[in-house]
XYZ file of C-alpha atoms in Angstrom:
420
model
C 13.937 21.374 27.488
C 15.268 18.808 29.755
C 17.320 16.530 27.836
C 19.837 14.940 30.440
C 21.494 11.511 30.638
C 22.870 9.522 27.899
C 21.350 9.466 24.411
C 22.671 5.997 23.414
C 19.888 3.524 24.232
C 20.598 -0.012 22.701
C 16.993 -0.693 22.280
C 17.842 -4.205 21.222
C 14.678 -6.405 20.470
C 13.962 -10.180 20.921
C 14.213 -12.417 17.916
C 10.767 -14.569 17.202
C 10.601 -16.657 14.329
C 7.220 -17.083 12.660
C 7.052 -20.857 12.355
C 4.269 -20.754 10.133
C 3.920 -22.495 6.728
C 2.252 -20.463 4.114
C -0.261 -22.205 1.967
C -1.875 -20.148 -0.707
C -5.562 -19.401 -0.165
C -5.522 -21.405 2.928
C -3.759 -22.045 6.031
C -4.916 -21.666 9.922
C -6.714 -18.757 11.417
C -3.763 -18.204 13.599
C -1.435 -18.143 10.655
C -3.727 -15.643 8.809
C -3.775 -13.514 11.917
C -0.199 -13.686 12.317
C 0.367 -12.853 8.561
C -1.914 -9.847 8.953
C -0.037 -8.586 11.842
C 3.573 -8.939 10.003
C 1.985 -7.094 6.925
C 0.866 -4.219 9.260
C 4.022 -3.987 10.926
C 5.675 -3.930 7.616
C 3.375 -0.936 6.481
C 4.414 0.959 9.836
C 8.282 0.490 9.211
C 7.603 1.643 5.621
C 5.544 4.455 6.847
C 8.087 5.469 9.301
C 11.025 5.416 7.202
C 9.353 7.566 4.281
C 8.500 10.149 7.248
C 12.548 9.903 8.311
C 13.743 10.892 4.907
C 11.196 13.568 4.513
C 12.375 15.151 7.840
C 15.891 14.672 6.893
C 15.254 16.622 3.489
C 13.235 19.350 5.316
C 16.124 19.593 7.861
C 13.470 19.162 10.678
C 15.760 16.375 11.760
C 19.454 17.931 12.435
C 21.929 18.149 15.288
C 20.522 20.444 18.232
C 22.322 21.494 21.303
C 21.099 21.711 24.861
C 23.048 22.377 28.262
C 26.239 22.481 26.302
C 25.510 18.870 24.764
C 24.904 18.134 21.042
C 22.153 15.500 20.259
C 22.776 14.615 16.772
C 19.942 13.921 14.233
C 17.157 14.517 16.417
C 13.707 16.542 16.194
C 11.674 18.696 18.610
C 8.305 17.176 19.160
C 6.591 20.411 19.273
C 7.936 21.564 15.979
C 7.487 18.153 14.323
C 3.677 18.410 15.339
C 3.555 21.902 13.650
C 5.101 20.156 10.775
C 2.718 17.515 10.505
C -0.515 19.773 10.703
C 1.192 22.243 8.342
C 1.748 19.336 5.619
C -1.647 18.236 6.198
C -0.587 14.805 7.660
C -2.586 15.412 10.692
C -5.885 17.551 11.313
C -5.036 18.454 14.967
C -2.412 18.227 17.490
C -4.075 15.320 19.260
C -4.178 13.315 16.043
C -0.536 14.319 15.315
C 0.326 12.930 18.876
C -1.521 9.599 18.210
C 0.527 9.048 14.944
C 3.793 9.565 16.359
C 3.016 7.429 19.454
C 2.302 4.553 16.978
C 5.824 4.930 15.704
C 7.114 5.128 19.331
C 5.259 1.989 20.281
C 6.802 0.182 17.259
C 10.438 1.244 18.559
C 10.829 3.336 15.338
C 11.282 6.889 17.287
C 12.385 7.361 20.897
C 13.122 10.278 23.259
C 16.920 10.923 22.885
C 17.575 9.894 26.557
C 14.884 7.238 26.796
C 13.094 9.118 29.742
C 9.753 9.486 28.100
C 7.943 6.631 26.836
C 4.992 8.946 25.689
C 5.319 11.057 22.823
C 4.602 14.704 24.111
C 3.438 17.947 22.696
C 6.302 19.654 24.124
C 9.912 20.879 23.511
C 11.697 17.703 23.994
C 14.069 15.988 21.432
C 13.304 12.533 19.743
C 14.998 10.642 17.189
C 14.679 7.984 14.689
C 16.173 4.679 16.017
C 17.592 4.315 12.455
C 19.632 7.571 12.848
C 21.180 6.206 16.106
C 21.897 2.684 15.355
C 19.419 1.392 18.054
C 16.549 -0.061 15.886
C 15.708 -3.482 17.365
C 16.778 -5.953 14.297
C 14.673 -8.969 15.275
C 13.781 -11.724 12.752
C 10.669 -10.058 11.647
C 12.273 -6.792 10.921
C 15.321 -8.667 9.096
C 13.046 -10.204 6.933
C 11.187 -6.986 6.073
C 14.427 -5.173 5.338
C 16.009 -7.944 3.203
C 12.376 -7.821 1.146
C 12.829 -4.276 0.775
C 16.407 -4.259 -0.528
C 15.647 -7.172 -2.810
C 12.407 -5.263 -4.364
C 14.700 -2.136 -4.897
C 17.250 -4.432 -6.628
C 14.779 -6.010 -9.004
C 12.810 -2.889 -9.979
C 16.023 -1.249 -11.145
C 16.144 -0.390 -14.577
C 18.899 -2.571 -15.452
C 17.068 -5.762 -14.136
C 14.974 -7.868 -16.351
C 13.827 -10.378 -13.827
C 10.390 -8.859 -13.449
C 8.500 -9.378 -16.566
C 4.507 -9.401 -17.733
C 3.786 -13.287 -18.162
C 1.004 -15.464 -18.365
C -0.274 -18.394 -15.969
C -3.735 -20.424 -16.647
C -4.673 -18.242 -19.363
C -4.173 -14.676 -17.312
C -1.794 -11.921 -17.936
C 0.213 -10.520 -14.849
C 2.496 -7.530 -14.854
C 6.027 -7.717 -13.052
C 6.212 -11.330 -12.205
C 9.280 -13.396 -11.697
C 9.581 -17.223 -12.160
C 10.229 -18.853 -8.821
C 13.286 -21.054 -10.302
C 14.607 -17.745 -12.005
C 14.330 -15.807 -8.849
C 16.329 -18.594 -7.009
C 19.288 -18.565 -9.734
C 19.278 -14.675 -9.464
C 19.575 -14.809 -5.514
C 22.603 -17.258 -5.665
C 24.216 -15.394 -8.439
C 23.533 -11.819 -6.579
C 25.233 -13.227 -3.427
C 22.020 -12.820 -1.678
C 22.099 -16.654 -0.821
C 25.227 -19.115 -0.784
C 22.853 -22.473 -1.985
C 19.762 -22.797 -3.863
C 18.245 -24.266 -0.857
C 19.091 -21.208 1.182
C 17.571 -18.990 -1.384
C 14.302 -20.937 -1.326
C 14.172 -20.683 2.442
C 14.533 -17.052 2.032
C 11.477 -16.988 -0.384
C 9.404 -19.056 1.988
C 10.141 -16.509 4.661
C 9.336 -13.554 2.061
C 5.972 -15.323 1.193
C 5.235 -15.890 5.108
C 5.804 -12.359 5.948
C 3.372 -11.090 2.938
C 6.172 -9.532 0.828
C 5.763 -11.941 -2.016
C 2.800 -14.172 -3.144
C 1.910 -16.204 -6.054
C 0.017 -14.445 -8.851
C -3.287 -15.858 -7.989
C -2.783 -16.829 -4.273
C -2.912 -20.464 -4.768
C 0.510 -21.842 -3.920
C 3.248 -21.680 -1.451
C 6.657 -20.822 -2.903
C 7.898 -23.978 -4.705
C 11.092 -24.094 -6.904
C 9.251 -24.321 -10.284
C 7.915 -22.247 -13.203
C 5.175 -20.813 -10.919
C 4.848 -16.912 -11.262
C 4.984 -14.838 -8.094
C 4.930 -11.067 -7.645
C 5.684 -8.775 -4.640
C 2.864 -8.104 -2.672
C 4.075 -5.019 -1.071
C 4.791 -2.053 -3.102
C 7.721 -0.294 -1.199
C 7.585 2.684 -3.289
C 4.017 3.774 -2.799
C 3.813 7.134 -0.953
C 2.281 6.245 2.620
C 0.020 8.766 4.452
C 0.474 8.810 8.387
C -3.204 8.561 8.854
C -3.152 5.128 7.661
C -1.343 4.265 10.926
C -4.704 4.748 12.764
C -6.554 2.721 10.358
C -5.920 -0.763 11.591
C -7.975 -3.510 10.095
C -9.864 -5.882 12.343
C -7.949 -9.041 12.671
C -10.962 -11.227 11.834
C -11.765 -9.102 8.548
C -12.075 -11.446 5.476
C -9.252 -11.096 2.806
C -9.683 -11.836 -0.755
C -7.612 -11.200 -3.892
C -10.208 -10.345 -6.351
C -10.266 -6.576 -7.218
C -8.067 -4.198 -5.164
C -10.465 -1.277 -5.809
C -13.165 -0.162 -3.294
C -14.071 3.230 -1.833
C -14.601 4.788 1.610
C -17.969 4.661 3.481
C -20.087 7.605 3.096
C -21.329 7.303 6.718
C -18.643 6.714 9.420
C -21.185 4.990 11.697
C -20.310 1.322 11.115
C -23.894 0.388 12.576
C -25.897 2.116 9.851
C -25.975 0.733 6.116
C -23.361 2.335 3.727
C -22.824 2.633 0.110
C -20.732 3.758 -2.675
C -20.562 7.312 -3.560
C -20.785 7.042 -7.481
C -20.465 9.849 -9.930
C -23.230 9.851 -12.467
C -22.196 10.354 -16.174
C -24.685 13.034 -16.519
C -23.872 14.955 -13.632
C -20.804 17.498 -13.016
C -18.203 16.104 -10.692
C -17.441 17.948 -7.416
C -14.150 17.615 -6.071
C -14.073 17.393 -2.257
C -10.503 17.553 -1.015
C -11.083 17.519 2.566
C -12.734 14.249 2.510
C -10.254 11.140 2.200
C -11.109 7.939 1.031
C -9.785 4.551 2.098
C -6.842 2.755 0.195
C -7.431 0.291 -2.399
C -9.233 -2.789 -1.196
C -10.273 -6.064 -2.309
C -14.106 -6.816 -2.533
C -14.993 -10.103 -1.052
C -16.748 -12.996 -2.962
C -19.929 -12.162 -1.390
C -19.752 -8.529 -3.393
C -20.693 -6.611 0.051
C -17.646 -6.422 2.414
C -13.920 -5.797 1.794
C -10.817 -5.028 3.414
C -7.274 -3.945 1.880
C -5.119 -6.952 1.579
C -1.902 -5.161 0.622
C -1.315 -1.580 0.502
C -2.792 -0.135 3.726
C -4.700 -1.066 6.889
C -7.979 0.512 6.158
C -11.071 -0.841 7.930
C -13.797 -2.780 5.988
C -16.004 -1.071 3.654
C -19.263 -1.643 1.981
C -19.265 -2.797 -1.793
C -22.091 -2.029 -4.268
C -23.258 -5.597 -4.859
C -25.251 -4.608 -8.034
C -24.082 -3.666 -11.600
C -24.623 0.081 -12.563
C -25.177 -0.972 -16.082
C -28.674 -0.752 -17.315
C -28.242 -3.695 -19.655
C -25.383 -6.152 -20.583
C -22.940 -5.010 -23.160
C -20.355 -7.164 -25.267
C -17.021 -6.187 -26.436
C -17.986 -6.870 -29.825
C -21.038 -4.342 -29.747
C -18.377 -1.777 -28.332
C -16.169 -2.592 -31.499
C -18.859 -2.365 -34.016
C -18.483 0.413 -36.649
C -20.817 3.394 -35.865
C -21.764 1.969 -32.557
C -22.959 4.886 -30.264
C -19.758 4.901 -28.198
C -16.902 7.610 -27.747
C -13.402 6.685 -26.791
C -11.773 8.736 -24.117
C -8.299 8.514 -22.510
C -7.341 9.543 -18.955
C -4.214 9.794 -17.238
C -4.581 9.133 -13.502
C -2.032 9.566 -11.135
C -2.712 7.634 -7.925
C -2.229 9.480 -4.724
C -0.999 7.952 -1.114
C -4.430 6.217 -0.790
C -5.067 4.847 -4.263
C -6.903 5.866 -7.518
C -10.617 6.134 -6.358
C -12.608 4.001 -8.566
C -14.158 0.187 -8.652
C -13.769 -1.897 -11.772
C -16.202 -4.793 -12.226
C -17.526 -7.030 -14.925
C -16.116 -9.119 -17.639
C -15.234 -8.818 -21.391
C -15.685 -5.834 -21.051
C -15.263 -4.464 -17.720
C -16.928 -1.162 -16.444
C -16.565 1.331 -14.033
C -18.801 0.723 -11.089
C -18.110 3.607 -8.739
C -16.046 6.809 -8.544
C -14.866 8.492 -5.324
C -15.683 12.191 -6.140
C -12.701 13.166 -3.851
C -10.264 10.879 -5.780
C -7.826 11.290 -8.779
C -9.809 9.144 -11.128
C -12.800 11.624 -10.623
C -10.497 14.687 -11.289
C -9.346 13.133 -14.285
C -12.972 12.691 -15.960
C -13.700 9.116 -14.947
C -17.560 8.062 -14.619
C -19.531 5.202 -13.803
C -20.545 3.018 -16.737
C -17.719 3.798 -18.863
C -16.214 0.675 -20.243
C -12.455 -0.160 -20.036
C -10.491 -0.474 -23.325
C -6.919 -0.604 -22.286
C -4.793 -0.024 -19.266
C -1.104 1.467 -20.002
C -1.520 0.535 -23.624
C -2.405 -3.139 -23.152
C -5.836 -3.955 -24.444
C -8.276 -5.407 -21.537
C -11.559 -5.781 -23.592
C -11.534 -9.383 -23.295
C -10.617 -10.012 -19.802
C -12.412 -9.853 -16.466
C -11.901 -7.409 -13.468
C -9.531 -9.297 -11.509
C -7.118 -9.072 -14.588
C -7.642 -5.405 -14.821
C -7.415 -4.929 -11.007
C -4.127 -6.796 -11.056
C -2.688 -4.555 -13.857
C -3.287 -1.672 -12.080
C -2.308 -2.568 -8.579
C 0.935 -3.959 -9.896
C 1.683 -1.178 -12.247
C 3.096 2.178 -11.871
C 1.698 4.904 -9.812
C 0.554 6.971 -13.135
C -1.705 4.843 -15.197
C -3.257 5.730 -18.636
C -6.747 4.169 -19.091
C -8.778 4.021 -22.208
C -12.308 3.986 -21.865
C -15.595 4.012 -23.887
C -18.551 5.685 -23.054
C -22.243 5.620 -24.499
C -23.252 8.814 -26.299
C -26.363 10.636 -25.198
C -28.770 11.758 -27.930
């Protein structure tokens, strides 16, 4: 190892304000590109912080000595690459290097003496900037960290600000009323005046941390409902860092469920891999799917708006149902349908199914390598309830929103047509 020189780089960043006004469902192209870049940056920061905490917990990060000098809170690059491969966070050493270089490029990690800009598979000491106080706190990072702190405070068990509420006839989970949030921010000392609190909420919305429940409005001191758009507690996989979205990809907020492509060649047609109700499910653990994504209004292409930076994937535009089925038909005594209940624990990239339709919604596709398939979910099943809430008379957007804003573990009741 060659660890000479000072280990205390300042690494200060330049503050750059956003200067954009967010208008729900609209805005300029440049504003949309900037917001996606801010959201991508936020995902990298969360991913890096989750990795840092894991490395501390497993003692990969610790004080190390070299040439009679102690370097506190650092890790050895070569050992970390071994750890990443061991934990299946990277498939090979080359991929592991690319992942760590992503964190280095964003100023999350650095060589302890700042003598190596590139992350190398050798016995060199690196450190997370958060562990030595040199993390660059520019305006964007400050807003992100503020949003994360508010998220954790509001998610605490004693806080009751986040509640299920209805707006325009649709029920949303974990919402807050704009006016009540402003009161809370002043009360908690997060802002000295109501105007300052409102300006903070504008910045949180511009940075993609919060949004209006149906994405129709900017932040307004009113009775309008808003939600956190980012789930800071979702466990990120490092591989998500390499799945950068195209800046021009269209984003919508309809259904947050789409599956990965079957074919990695983007030039060829692709389609969903669905699980037939009459066939056994084969779990292929080596194949990973993309995170939850949102299908565009065309029904063909989609990209993830909130939880990851997965590339666009192709959606199945046709319903898998042989004929339309109403909620009344499902509930008719003696109808040929059986109820089933699944407990599905989402992994780092989602739950692995697509929900479609309205009154009732149905399972359009299931990823064979995902948690839903492992629990027994199949296509053509009708969704009865999500976490105890009856959803027979709502559309797939509402069901999607319930799952997206709910806990990692979901309990779903479905009805499946009996085969004679």
